[in-house]
């Protein structure tokens, strides 16, 4: 590694936009909700199997045939085991954890990989994938003279950019990168553009 210290640009405040451009005070900023197809499908499958087993058992009893043995074993276990039994506590803990997980899925939007964009029309919502946004910012950063490589991570609270400069003064490279990347972030048209956090350093001995 070179003896030159890293230089860091602090977070920059995102530009403010008018309510008309944002599509309302909160409507243009809401995240996209995930359909939760996999959890919903698994839950529906489990409920279908359980309901089918109970329905088959009820039909067998109604037809004067012996019920399924697992129902008798389950009724006996529930009657004999105390509430402080380890298996009862374990089953209750698992059921509570699954219930909390389902509540979290129902109450949270999900789709963290999709960034909400400005709503210019009330009937149209647009989103931008985080990886696509990071690729755009990376390509713009590589256009700055002196930049050898760039890593970009677009997060909810910040846009983290780590660049390696193999020539030019680090402060000059940092200033140019800050100007280019802040303009590129504004150009993405995001409803909530995250502040820029920029790190610029010299390459290591092996060019890393």
mmCIF file of C-alpha atoms in Angstrom:
data_model
loop_
_atom_site.group_PDB
_atom_site.id
_atom_site.type_symbol
_atom_site.label_atom_id
_atom_site.label_comp_id
_atom_site.label_asym_id
_atom_site.label_seq_id
_atom_site.Cartn_x
_atom_site.Cartn_y
_atom_site.Cartn_z
ATOM 1 C CA UNK A 1 0.000 0.000 0.000
ATOM 2 C CA UNK A 2 1.120 3.568 -0.652
ATOM 3 C CA UNK A 3 1.779 5.881 2.236
ATOM 4 C CA UNK A 4 -0.785 8.374 0.975
ATOM 5 C CA UNK A 5 -3.772 8.462 3.392
ATOM 6 C CA UNK A 6 -7.344 7.918 2.287
ATOM 7 C CA UNK A 7 -9.481 10.941 1.629
ATOM 8 C CA UNK A 8 -13.159 10.876 2.417
ATOM 9 C CA UNK A 9 -15.956 13.127 1.294
ATOM 10 C CA UNK A 10 -18.676 13.489 3.901
ATOM 11 C CA UNK A 11 -22.329 12.874 3.116
ATOM 12 C CA UNK A 12 -23.943 15.511 0.969
ATOM 13 C CA UNK A 13 -27.528 16.593 1.562
ATOM 14 C CA UNK A 14 -29.890 15.508 -1.216
ATOM 15 C CA UNK A 15 -31.613 18.242 -3.188
ATOM 16 C CA UNK A 16 -35.102 19.208 -2.210
ATOM 17 C CA UNK A 17 -37.925 18.936 -4.715
ATOM 18 C CA UNK A 18 -41.362 20.457 -4.839
ATOM 19 C CA UNK A 19 -44.485 18.519 -3.937
ATOM 20 C CA UNK A 20 -45.706 18.586 -7.544
ATOM 21 C CA UNK A 21 -42.552 16.901 -8.763
ATOM 22 C CA UNK A 22 -42.697 14.308 -6.011
ATOM 23 C CA UNK A 23 -46.288 13.418 -6.825
ATOM 24 C CA UNK A 24 -47.660 14.489 -3.470
ATOM 25 C CA UNK A 25 -46.357 14.653 0.057
ATOM 26 C CA UNK A 26 -46.080 10.921 0.535
ATOM 27 C CA UNK A 27 -47.619 9.154 -2.470
ATOM 28 C CA UNK A 28 -44.507 9.513 -4.615
ATOM 29 C CA UNK A 29 -42.208 8.258 -1.875
ATOM 30 C CA UNK A 30 -43.927 5.011 -0.946
ATOM 31 C CA UNK A 31 -41.979 1.848 -1.561
ATOM 32 C CA UNK A 32 -43.233 -0.923 -3.783
ATOM 33 C CA UNK A 33 -44.898 -3.841 -2.007
ATOM 34 C CA UNK A 34 -43.783 -7.389 -2.690
ATOM 35 C CA UNK A 35 -46.361 -9.963 -3.720
ATOM 36 C CA UNK A 36 -44.734 -12.496 -1.306
ATOM 37 C CA UNK A 37 -45.569 -15.306 -3.703
ATOM 38 C CA UNK A 38 -43.204 -17.883 -2.196
ATOM 39 C CA UNK A 39 -44.273 -17.438 1.469
ATOM 40 C CA UNK A 40 -47.934 -17.208 0.461
ATOM 41 C CA UNK A 41 -47.628 -20.339 -1.667
ATOM 42 C CA UNK A 42 -45.903 -22.285 1.115
ATOM 43 C CA UNK A 43 -48.491 -21.201 3.662
ATOM 44 C CA UNK A 44 -51.340 -22.132 1.334
ATOM 45 C CA UNK A 45 -49.752 -25.531 0.681
ATOM 46 C CA UNK A 46 -49.347 -26.264 4.406
ATOM 47 C CA UNK A 47 -52.929 -25.214 5.149
ATOM 48 C CA UNK A 48 -54.171 -27.311 2.229
ATOM 49 C CA UNK A 49 -52.381 -30.415 3.527
ATOM 50 C CA UNK A 50 -53.631 -29.897 7.095
ATOM 51 C CA UNK A 51 -57.197 -29.208 5.964
ATOM 52 C CA UNK A 52 -57.110 -32.231 3.665
ATOM 53 C CA UNK A 53 -55.951 -34.500 6.477
ATOM 54 C CA UNK A 54 -58.698 -33.292 8.823
ATOM 55 C CA UNK A 55 -61.321 -33.536 6.089
ATOM 56 C CA UNK A 56 -60.279 -37.110 5.299
ATOM 57 C CA UNK A 57 -60.409 -38.047 8.980
ATOM 58 C CA UNK A 58 -63.877 -36.517 9.409
ATOM 59 C CA UNK A 59 -65.142 -38.284 6.300
ATOM 60 C CA UNK A 60 -63.746 -41.607 7.546
ATOM 61 C CA UNK A 61 -65.476 -41.216 10.913
ATOM 62 C CA UNK A 62 -68.745 -40.254 9.237
ATOM 63 C CA UNK A 63 -68.489 -43.372 7.096
ATOM 64 C CA UNK A 64 -68.128 -45.487 10.264
ATOM 65 C CA UNK A 65 -64.520 -46.270 9.544
ATOM 66 C CA UNK A 66 -61.688 -45.940 12.054
ATOM 67 C CA UNK A 67 -60.149 -42.484 12.192
ATOM 68 C CA UNK A 68 -56.510 -41.799 11.502
ATOM 69 C CA UNK A 69 -54.163 -42.942 14.248
ATOM 70 C CA UNK A 70 -52.267 -39.663 14.397
ATOM 71 C CA UNK A 71 -55.386 -37.853 15.663
ATOM 72 C CA UNK A 72 -55.739 -40.240 18.570
ATOM 73 C CA UNK A 73 -52.025 -39.946 19.385
ATOM 74 C CA UNK A 74 -52.212 -36.149 19.198
ATOM 75 C CA UNK A 75 -55.251 -36.013 21.480
ATOM 76 C CA UNK A 76 -53.534 -38.293 23.994
ATOM 77 C CA UNK A 77 -50.334 -36.251 23.943
ATOM 78 C CA UNK A 78 -52.235 -33.000 24.474
ATOM 79 C CA UNK A 79 -54.158 -34.541 27.363
ATOM 80 C CA UNK A 80 -51.132 -36.046 29.115
ATOM 81 C CA UNK A 81 -48.419 -33.400 28.638
ATOM 82 C CA UNK A 82 -48.265 -30.423 30.999
ATOM 83 C CA UNK A 83 -47.923 -26.819 29.840
ATOM 84 C CA UNK A 84 -44.349 -26.628 31.152
ATOM 85 C CA UNK A 85 -43.281 -29.670 29.119
ATOM 86 C CA UNK A 86 -40.281 -28.965 26.907
ATOM 87 C CA UNK A 87 -42.031 -30.176 23.735
ATOM 88 C CA UNK A 88 -45.082 -28.026 24.451
ATOM 89 C CA UNK A 89 -42.896 -24.964 25.022
ATOM 90 C CA UNK A 90 -40.882 -25.731 21.885
ATOM 91 C CA UNK A 91 -44.007 -26.073 19.760
ATOM 92 C CA UNK A 92 -45.418 -22.849 21.173
ATOM 93 C CA UNK A 93 -42.153 -21.015 20.471
ATOM 94 C CA UNK A 94 -42.055 -22.290 16.878
ATOM 95 C CA UNK A 95 -45.688 -21.325 16.315
ATOM 96 C CA UNK A 96 -45.090 -17.858 17.774
ATOM 97 C CA UNK A 97 -41.987 -17.363 15.618
ATOM 98 C CA UNK A 98 -43.863 -18.381 12.478
ATOM 99 C CA UNK A 99 -46.731 -16.070 13.391
ATOM 100 C CA UNK A 100 -44.391 -13.118 13.925
ATOM 101 C CA UNK A 101 -42.671 -13.888 10.619
ATOM 102 C CA UNK A 102 -46.006 -13.905 8.778
ATOM 103 C CA UNK A 103 -47.022 -10.640 10.467
ATOM 104 C CA UNK A 104 -43.720 -9.055 9.434
ATOM 105 C CA UNK A 105 -44.253 -10.178 5.849
ATOM 106 C CA UNK A 106 -47.792 -8.792 5.878
ATOM 107 C CA UNK A 107 -46.898 -5.405 7.385
ATOM 108 C CA UNK A 108 -43.622 -4.623 5.584
ATOM 109 C CA UNK A 109 -43.390 -3.650 1.903
ATOM 110 C CA UNK A 110 -40.377 -5.706 0.902
ATOM 111 C CA UNK A 111 -38.805 -5.226 -2.549
ATOM 112 C CA UNK A 112 -35.815 -3.469 -1.020
ATOM 113 C CA UNK A 113 -33.972 -3.828 -4.328
ATOM 114 C CA UNK A 114 -36.381 -1.422 -6.073
ATOM 115 C CA UNK A 115 -35.897 2.316 -5.519
ATOM 116 C CA UNK A 116 -38.950 4.541 -5.869
ATOM 117 C CA UNK A 117 -38.636 7.231 -8.539
ATOM 118 C CA UNK A 118 -40.315 10.628 -8.893
ATOM 119 C CA UNK A 119 -43.985 10.370 -9.738
ATOM 120 C CA UNK A 120 -44.643 12.802 -12.565
ATOM 121 C CA UNK A 121 -48.122 11.407 -13.270
ATOM 122 C CA UNK A 122 -50.596 10.381 -10.532
ATOM 123 C CA UNK A 123 -51.465 7.111 -12.275
ATOM 124 C CA UNK A 124 -47.913 5.996 -13.033
ATOM 125 C CA UNK A 125 -45.316 4.711 -10.593
ATOM 126 C CA UNK A 126 -41.748 3.946 -11.593
ATOM 127 C CA UNK A 127 -38.960 2.103 -9.829
ATOM 128 C CA UNK A 128 -35.248 1.624 -10.415
ATOM 129 C CA UNK A 129 -33.312 -1.472 -9.444
ATOM 130 C CA UNK A 130 -30.477 -0.827 -6.994
ATOM 131 C CA UNK A 131 -27.967 -2.748 -9.086
ATOM 132 C CA UNK A 132 -28.927 -0.735 -12.170
ATOM 133 C CA UNK A 133 -28.500 2.518 -10.246
ATOM 134 C CA UNK A 134 -25.118 1.356 -8.953
ATOM 135 C CA UNK A 135 -24.030 0.456 -12.490
ATOM 136 C CA UNK A 136 -24.969 3.907 -13.786
ATOM 137 C CA UNK A 137 -23.035 5.629 -10.999
ATOM 138 C CA UNK A 138 -20.048 3.340 -11.502
ATOM 139 C CA UNK A 139 -19.913 4.097 -15.226
ATOM 140 C CA UNK A 140 -20.097 7.826 -14.560
ATOM 141 C CA UNK A 141 -17.345 7.610 -11.933
ATOM 142 C CA UNK A 142 -15.025 5.738 -14.291
ATOM 143 C CA UNK A 143 -15.254 8.674 -16.710
ATOM 144 C CA UNK A 144 -13.373 10.885 -14.229
ATOM 145 C CA UNK A 145 -9.679 11.220 -15.015
ATOM 146 C CA UNK A 146 -7.460 9.395 -12.560
ATOM 147 C CA UNK A 147 -10.037 6.824 -11.471
ATOM 148 C CA UNK A 148 -8.806 3.257 -11.866
ATOM 149 C CA UNK A 149 -11.673 1.291 -10.302
ATOM 150 C CA UNK A 150 -14.910 2.003 -8.454
ATOM 151 C CA UNK A 151 -17.236 0.063 -6.193
ATOM 152 C CA UNK A 152 -20.734 1.453 -5.679
ATOM 153 C CA UNK A 153 -23.404 0.338 -3.206
ATOM 154 C CA UNK A 154 -26.742 2.149 -3.335
ATOM 155 C CA UNK A 155 -28.397 1.781 0.066
ATOM 156 C CA UNK A 156 -31.458 3.295 1.698
ATOM 157 C CA UNK A 157 -29.555 5.802 3.857
ATOM 158 C CA UNK A 158 -26.461 6.420 1.754
ATOM 159 C CA UNK A 159 -24.784 5.823 -1.566
ATOM 160 C CA UNK A 160 -21.396 4.350 -0.723
ATOM 161 C CA UNK A 161 -18.735 4.846 -3.382
ATOM 162 C CA UNK A 162 -15.176 3.560 -2.992
ATOM 163 C CA UNK A 163 -12.785 4.613 -5.730
ATOM 164 C CA UNK A 164 -9.155 3.845 -6.465
ATOM 165 C CA UNK A 165 -7.097 6.586 -8.150
ATOM 166 C CA UNK A 166 -3.739 5.742 -9.726
ATOM 167 C CA UNK A 167 -2.763 9.273 -10.724
ATOM 168 C CA UNK A 168 -3.708 12.904 -10.061
ATOM 169 C CA UNK A 169 -4.008 14.421 -6.640
ATOM 170 C CA UNK A 170 -6.547 12.615 -4.471
ATOM 171 C CA UNK A 171 -8.287 15.827 -3.473
ATOM 172 C CA UNK A 172 -8.792 16.782 -7.118
ATOM 173 C CA UNK A 173 -10.129 13.335 -7.954
ATOM 174 C CA UNK A 174 -12.435 13.460 -4.955
ATOM 175 C CA UNK A 175 -13.804 16.874 -5.937
ATOM 176 C CA UNK A 176 -14.446 15.773 -9.519
ATOM 177 C CA UNK A 177 -16.062 12.532 -8.379
ATOM 178 C CA UNK A 178 -18.285 14.389 -5.907
ATOM 179 C CA UNK A 179 -19.541 16.754 -8.597
ATOM 180 C CA UNK A 180 -20.087 13.991 -11.165
ATOM 181 C CA UNK A 181 -21.753 11.551 -8.784
ATOM 182 C CA UNK A 182 -24.036 14.118 -7.160
ATOM 183 C CA UNK A 183 -25.225 15.136 -10.615
ATOM 184 C CA UNK A 184 -25.664 11.491 -11.588
ATOM 185 C CA UNK A 185 -27.700 10.787 -8.430
ATOM 186 C CA UNK A 186 -29.980 13.711 -9.217
ATOM 187 C CA UNK A 187 -30.285 12.425 -12.774
ATOM 188 C CA UNK A 188 -31.581 9.056 -11.562
ATOM 189 C CA UNK A 189 -34.856 10.741 -10.657
ATOM 190 C CA UNK A 190 -35.235 9.010 -7.297
ATOM 191 C CA UNK A 191 -37.941 10.083 -4.877
ATOM 192 C CA UNK A 192 -35.485 9.733 -1.995
ATOM 193 C CA UNK A 193 -31.940 10.191 -3.304
ATOM 194 C CA UNK A 194 -29.551 8.916 -0.638
ATOM 195 C CA UNK A 195 -26.616 11.121 0.429
ATOM 196 C CA UNK A 196 -23.257 10.406 -1.156
ATOM 197 C CA UNK A 197 -20.428 8.908 0.885
ATOM 198 C CA UNK A 198 -17.190 8.879 -1.105
ATOM 199 C CA UNK A 199 -13.857 7.228 -0.297
ATOM 200 C CA UNK A 200 -10.818 7.712 -2.559
ATOM 201 C CA UNK A 201 -7.513 5.922 -2.072
ATOM 202 C CA UNK A 202 -4.365 4.892 -3.883
ATOM 203 C CA UNK A 203 -4.065 1.362 -5.302
ATOM 204 C CA UNK A 204 -2.152 -1.259 -3.366
ATOM 205 C CA UNK A 205 1.144 -2.771 -4.395
ATOM 206 C CA UNK A 206 -0.626 -5.257 -6.673
ATOM 207 C CA UNK A 207 -2.878 -2.623 -8.218
ATOM 208 C CA UNK A 208 -5.780 -3.272 -5.834
#
